[in-house]
Short mmCIF file of C-alpha atoms in Angstrom, two decimals:
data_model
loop_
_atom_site.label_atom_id
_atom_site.label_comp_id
_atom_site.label_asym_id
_atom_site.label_seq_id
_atom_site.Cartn_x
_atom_site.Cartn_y
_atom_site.Cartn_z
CA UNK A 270 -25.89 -10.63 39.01
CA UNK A 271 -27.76 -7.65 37.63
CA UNK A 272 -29.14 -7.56 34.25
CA UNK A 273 -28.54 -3.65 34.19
CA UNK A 274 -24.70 -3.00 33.09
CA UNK A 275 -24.58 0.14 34.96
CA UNK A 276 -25.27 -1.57 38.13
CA UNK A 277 -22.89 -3.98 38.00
CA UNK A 278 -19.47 -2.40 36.82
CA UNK A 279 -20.09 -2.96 33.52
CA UNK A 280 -19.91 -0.44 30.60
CA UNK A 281 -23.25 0.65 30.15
CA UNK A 282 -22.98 1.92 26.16
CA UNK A 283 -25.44 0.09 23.66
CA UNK A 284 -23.72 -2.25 20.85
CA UNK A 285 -25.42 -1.65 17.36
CA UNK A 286 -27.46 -4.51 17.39
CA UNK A 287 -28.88 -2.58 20.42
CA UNK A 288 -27.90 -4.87 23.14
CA UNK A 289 -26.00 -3.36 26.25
CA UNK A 290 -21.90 -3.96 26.17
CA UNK A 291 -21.25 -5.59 29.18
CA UNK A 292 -17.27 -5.45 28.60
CA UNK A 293 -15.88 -4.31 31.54
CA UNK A 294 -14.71 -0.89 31.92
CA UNK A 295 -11.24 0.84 31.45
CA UNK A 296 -9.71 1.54 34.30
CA UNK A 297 -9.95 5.17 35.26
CA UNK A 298 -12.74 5.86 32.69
CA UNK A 299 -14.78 7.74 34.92
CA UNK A 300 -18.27 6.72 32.79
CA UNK A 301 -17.97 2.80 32.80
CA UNK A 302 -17.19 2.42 29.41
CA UNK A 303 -14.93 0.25 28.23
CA UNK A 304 -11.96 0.40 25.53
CA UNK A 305 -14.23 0.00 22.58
CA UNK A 306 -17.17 3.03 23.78
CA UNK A 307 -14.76 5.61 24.72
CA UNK A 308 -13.43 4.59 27.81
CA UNK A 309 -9.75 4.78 26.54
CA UNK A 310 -10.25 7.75 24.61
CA UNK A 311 -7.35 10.00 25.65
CA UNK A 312 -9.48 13.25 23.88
CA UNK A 313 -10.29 16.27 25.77
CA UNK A 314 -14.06 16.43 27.27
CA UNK A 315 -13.77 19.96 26.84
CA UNK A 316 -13.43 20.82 22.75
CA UNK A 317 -14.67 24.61 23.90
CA UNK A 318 -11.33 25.84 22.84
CA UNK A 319 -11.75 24.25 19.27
CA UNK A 320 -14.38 26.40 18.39
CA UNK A 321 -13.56 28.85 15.54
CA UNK A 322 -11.04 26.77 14.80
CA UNK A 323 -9.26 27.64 11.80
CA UNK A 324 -6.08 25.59 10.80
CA UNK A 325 -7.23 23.80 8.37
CA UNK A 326 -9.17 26.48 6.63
CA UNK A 327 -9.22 25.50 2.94
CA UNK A 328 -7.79 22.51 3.39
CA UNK A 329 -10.35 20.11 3.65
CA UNK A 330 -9.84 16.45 6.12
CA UNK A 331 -7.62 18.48 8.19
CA UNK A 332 -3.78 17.44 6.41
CA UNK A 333 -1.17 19.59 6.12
CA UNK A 334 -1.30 22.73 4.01
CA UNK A 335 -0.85 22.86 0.28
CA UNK A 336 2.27 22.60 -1.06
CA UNK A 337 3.72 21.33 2.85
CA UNK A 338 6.63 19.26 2.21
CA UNK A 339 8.15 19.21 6.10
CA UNK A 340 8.75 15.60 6.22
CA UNK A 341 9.97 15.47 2.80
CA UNK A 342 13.30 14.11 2.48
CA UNK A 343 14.18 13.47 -1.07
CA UNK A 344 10.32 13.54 -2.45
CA UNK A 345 10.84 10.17 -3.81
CA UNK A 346 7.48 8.56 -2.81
CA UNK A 347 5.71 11.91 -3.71
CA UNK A 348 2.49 12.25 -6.36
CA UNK A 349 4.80 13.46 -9.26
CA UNK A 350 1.78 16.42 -9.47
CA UNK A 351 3.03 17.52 -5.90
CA UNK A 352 6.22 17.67 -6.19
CA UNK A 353 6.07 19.39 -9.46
CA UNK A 354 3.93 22.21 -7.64
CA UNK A 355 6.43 22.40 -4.81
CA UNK A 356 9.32 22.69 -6.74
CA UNK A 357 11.25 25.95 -6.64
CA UNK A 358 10.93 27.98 -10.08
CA UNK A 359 14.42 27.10 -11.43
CA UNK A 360 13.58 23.62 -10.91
CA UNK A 361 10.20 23.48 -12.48
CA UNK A 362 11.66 25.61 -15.27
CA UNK A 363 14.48 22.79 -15.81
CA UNK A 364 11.74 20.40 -16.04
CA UNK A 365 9.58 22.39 -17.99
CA UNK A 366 13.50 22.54 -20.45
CA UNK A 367 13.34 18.91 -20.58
CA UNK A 368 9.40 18.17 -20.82
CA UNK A 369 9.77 20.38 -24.24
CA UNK A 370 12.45 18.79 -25.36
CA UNK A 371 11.09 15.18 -25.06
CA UNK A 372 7.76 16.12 -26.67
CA UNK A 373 9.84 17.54 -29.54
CA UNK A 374 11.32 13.52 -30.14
CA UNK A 375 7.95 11.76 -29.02
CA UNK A 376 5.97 13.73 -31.80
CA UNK A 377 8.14 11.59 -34.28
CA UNK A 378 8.81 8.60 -32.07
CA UNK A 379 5.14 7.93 -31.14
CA UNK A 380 2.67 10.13 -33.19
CA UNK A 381 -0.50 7.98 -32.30
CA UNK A 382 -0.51 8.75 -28.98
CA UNK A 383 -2.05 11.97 -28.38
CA UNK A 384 -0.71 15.56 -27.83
CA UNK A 385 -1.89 16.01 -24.42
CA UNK A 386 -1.35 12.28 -23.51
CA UNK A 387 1.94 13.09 -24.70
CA UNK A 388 2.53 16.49 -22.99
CA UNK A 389 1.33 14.92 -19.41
CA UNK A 390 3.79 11.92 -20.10
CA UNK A 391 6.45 14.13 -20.90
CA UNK A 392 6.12 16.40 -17.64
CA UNK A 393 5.53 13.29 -15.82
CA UNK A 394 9.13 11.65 -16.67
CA UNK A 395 11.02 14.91 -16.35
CA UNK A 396 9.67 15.73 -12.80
CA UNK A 397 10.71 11.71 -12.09
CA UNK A 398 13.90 12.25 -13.34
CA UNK A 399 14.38 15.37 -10.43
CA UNK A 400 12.93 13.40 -7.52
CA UNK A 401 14.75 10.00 -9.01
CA UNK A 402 18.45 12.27 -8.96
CA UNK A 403 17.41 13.47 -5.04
CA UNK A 404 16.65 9.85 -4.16
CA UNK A 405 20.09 9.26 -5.60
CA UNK A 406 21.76 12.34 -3.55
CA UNK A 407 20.17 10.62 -0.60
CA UNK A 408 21.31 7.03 -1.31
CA UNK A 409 24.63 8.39 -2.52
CA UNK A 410 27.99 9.22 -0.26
CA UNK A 411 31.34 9.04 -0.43
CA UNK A 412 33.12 5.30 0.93
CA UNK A 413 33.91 7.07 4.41
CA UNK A 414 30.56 8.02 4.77
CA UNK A 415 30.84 12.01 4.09
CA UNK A 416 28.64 13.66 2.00
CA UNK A 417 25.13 14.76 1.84
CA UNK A 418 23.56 11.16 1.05
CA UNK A 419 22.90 9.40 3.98
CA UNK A 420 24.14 5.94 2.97
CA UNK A 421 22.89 2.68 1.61
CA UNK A 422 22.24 1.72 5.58
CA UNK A 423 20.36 4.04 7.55
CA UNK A 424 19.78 3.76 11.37
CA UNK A 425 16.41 4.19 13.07
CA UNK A 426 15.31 4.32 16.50
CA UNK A 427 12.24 2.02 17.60
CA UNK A 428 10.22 1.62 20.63
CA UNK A 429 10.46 -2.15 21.68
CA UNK A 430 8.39 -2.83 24.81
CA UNK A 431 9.09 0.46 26.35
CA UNK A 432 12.91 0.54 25.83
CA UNK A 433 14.22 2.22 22.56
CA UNK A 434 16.82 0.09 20.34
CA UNK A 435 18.27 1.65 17.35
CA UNK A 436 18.24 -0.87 14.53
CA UNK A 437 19.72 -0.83 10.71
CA UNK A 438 17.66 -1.37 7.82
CA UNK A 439 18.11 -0.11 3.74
CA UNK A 440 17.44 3.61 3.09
CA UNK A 441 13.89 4.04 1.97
CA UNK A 442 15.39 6.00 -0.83
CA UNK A 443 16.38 2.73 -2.83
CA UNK A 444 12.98 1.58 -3.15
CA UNK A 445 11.93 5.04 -3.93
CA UNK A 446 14.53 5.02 -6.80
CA UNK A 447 13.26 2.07 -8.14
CA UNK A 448 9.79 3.08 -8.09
CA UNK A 449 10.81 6.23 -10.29
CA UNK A 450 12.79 3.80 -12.86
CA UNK A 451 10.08 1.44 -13.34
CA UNK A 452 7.69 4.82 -13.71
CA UNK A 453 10.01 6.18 -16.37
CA UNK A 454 10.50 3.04 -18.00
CA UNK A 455 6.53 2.53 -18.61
CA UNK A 456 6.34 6.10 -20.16
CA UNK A 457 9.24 5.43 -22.20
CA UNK A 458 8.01 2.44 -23.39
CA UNK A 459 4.87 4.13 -23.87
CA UNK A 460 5.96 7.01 -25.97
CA UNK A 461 8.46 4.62 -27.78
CA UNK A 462 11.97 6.46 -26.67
CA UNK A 463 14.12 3.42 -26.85
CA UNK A 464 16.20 3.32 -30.21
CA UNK A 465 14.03 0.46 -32.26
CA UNK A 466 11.02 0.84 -30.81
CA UNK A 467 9.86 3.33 -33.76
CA UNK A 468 6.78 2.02 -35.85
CA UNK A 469 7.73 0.51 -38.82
CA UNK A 470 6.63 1.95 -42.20
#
């Protein structure tokens, strides 16, 4: 046997305590390397055509754009600061409507905490409130199963050992409600909304 990895089949990168691999290669690797040094990297060896490359131009780590919401669904498991920015202008002026309105009653119900505190907690549950009533319109159909909602039940398709099953599980949009209740219910808790919760005198 050869103590040089590259003369005996074996992957010849160095392991970070400096010692050669010695795993053997992936098939079809082409350098020896095996699955941990690149030799199941399915990456192009030519990145030529990346140069210039400007898709993610002001948008740092490469994610989607700004304001992107193409996989959004209902917006339920969104930062409430996102989906507030993406919403169209009639619905951020609704919340806006309601966001006044509640700062209005939380200046009486819980003057300690402070104005902005209060004006960020206050934007906060109205914007929950919108994504909590399209989590609801997701959830939500009629008992034959029309309407927009998509049902209590939804069906997904999986990849099980190469052959593709659909299976049934709860719509994601439940959990997403109850996220956005629990949310709502700390900031009204917070800003003392519920009737008795007022300081006493």
């Amino acid at each position: 046997m050869s103590s040089d990895p590259s003369k005996d089949g074996r992957c010849n990168a160095t392991t970070r305590d400096g010692t050669p691999c010695r795993k053997w290669p992936v098939g079809g690797a082409g350098e020896g390397r095996c699955r941990f040094h690149g030799g199941a990297s399915t990456g192009a060896g030519d990145t030529s055509h990346l140069e210039e490359n400007d898709h993610a131009e002001g948008n740092p780590g490469g994610g989607a754009p700004v304001g992107n919401a193409n996989a959004e669904i209902h917006g339920g498991f969104s930062d409430w600061r996102k989906a507030y920015e993406r919403f169209d202008e009639d619905t951020r002026n609704h919340v806006d409507r309601i966001a006044e309105e509640m700062l209005e009653r939380t200046a009486e119900t819980a003057p300690d905490v402070l104005a902005p505190r209060r004006t960020k907690l206050a934007r906060e549950w109205a914007t929950l409130m919108m994504l909590k009533n399209r989590t609801g319109a997701d959830v939500w159909c009629s008992l034959d199963g029309s309407g927009p909602g998509r049902g209590f039940i939804v069906e997904k398709e999986l990849d099980r050992d190469g052959e593709i099953v659909t299976v049934e599980g709860p719509n994601p949009a439940l959990r997403a409600e109850v996220t956005l209740s629990r949310r709502q219910r700390e900031i009204a808790e917070e800003l003392r909304l519920w009737c008795g919760s007022h300081p006493s005198e």
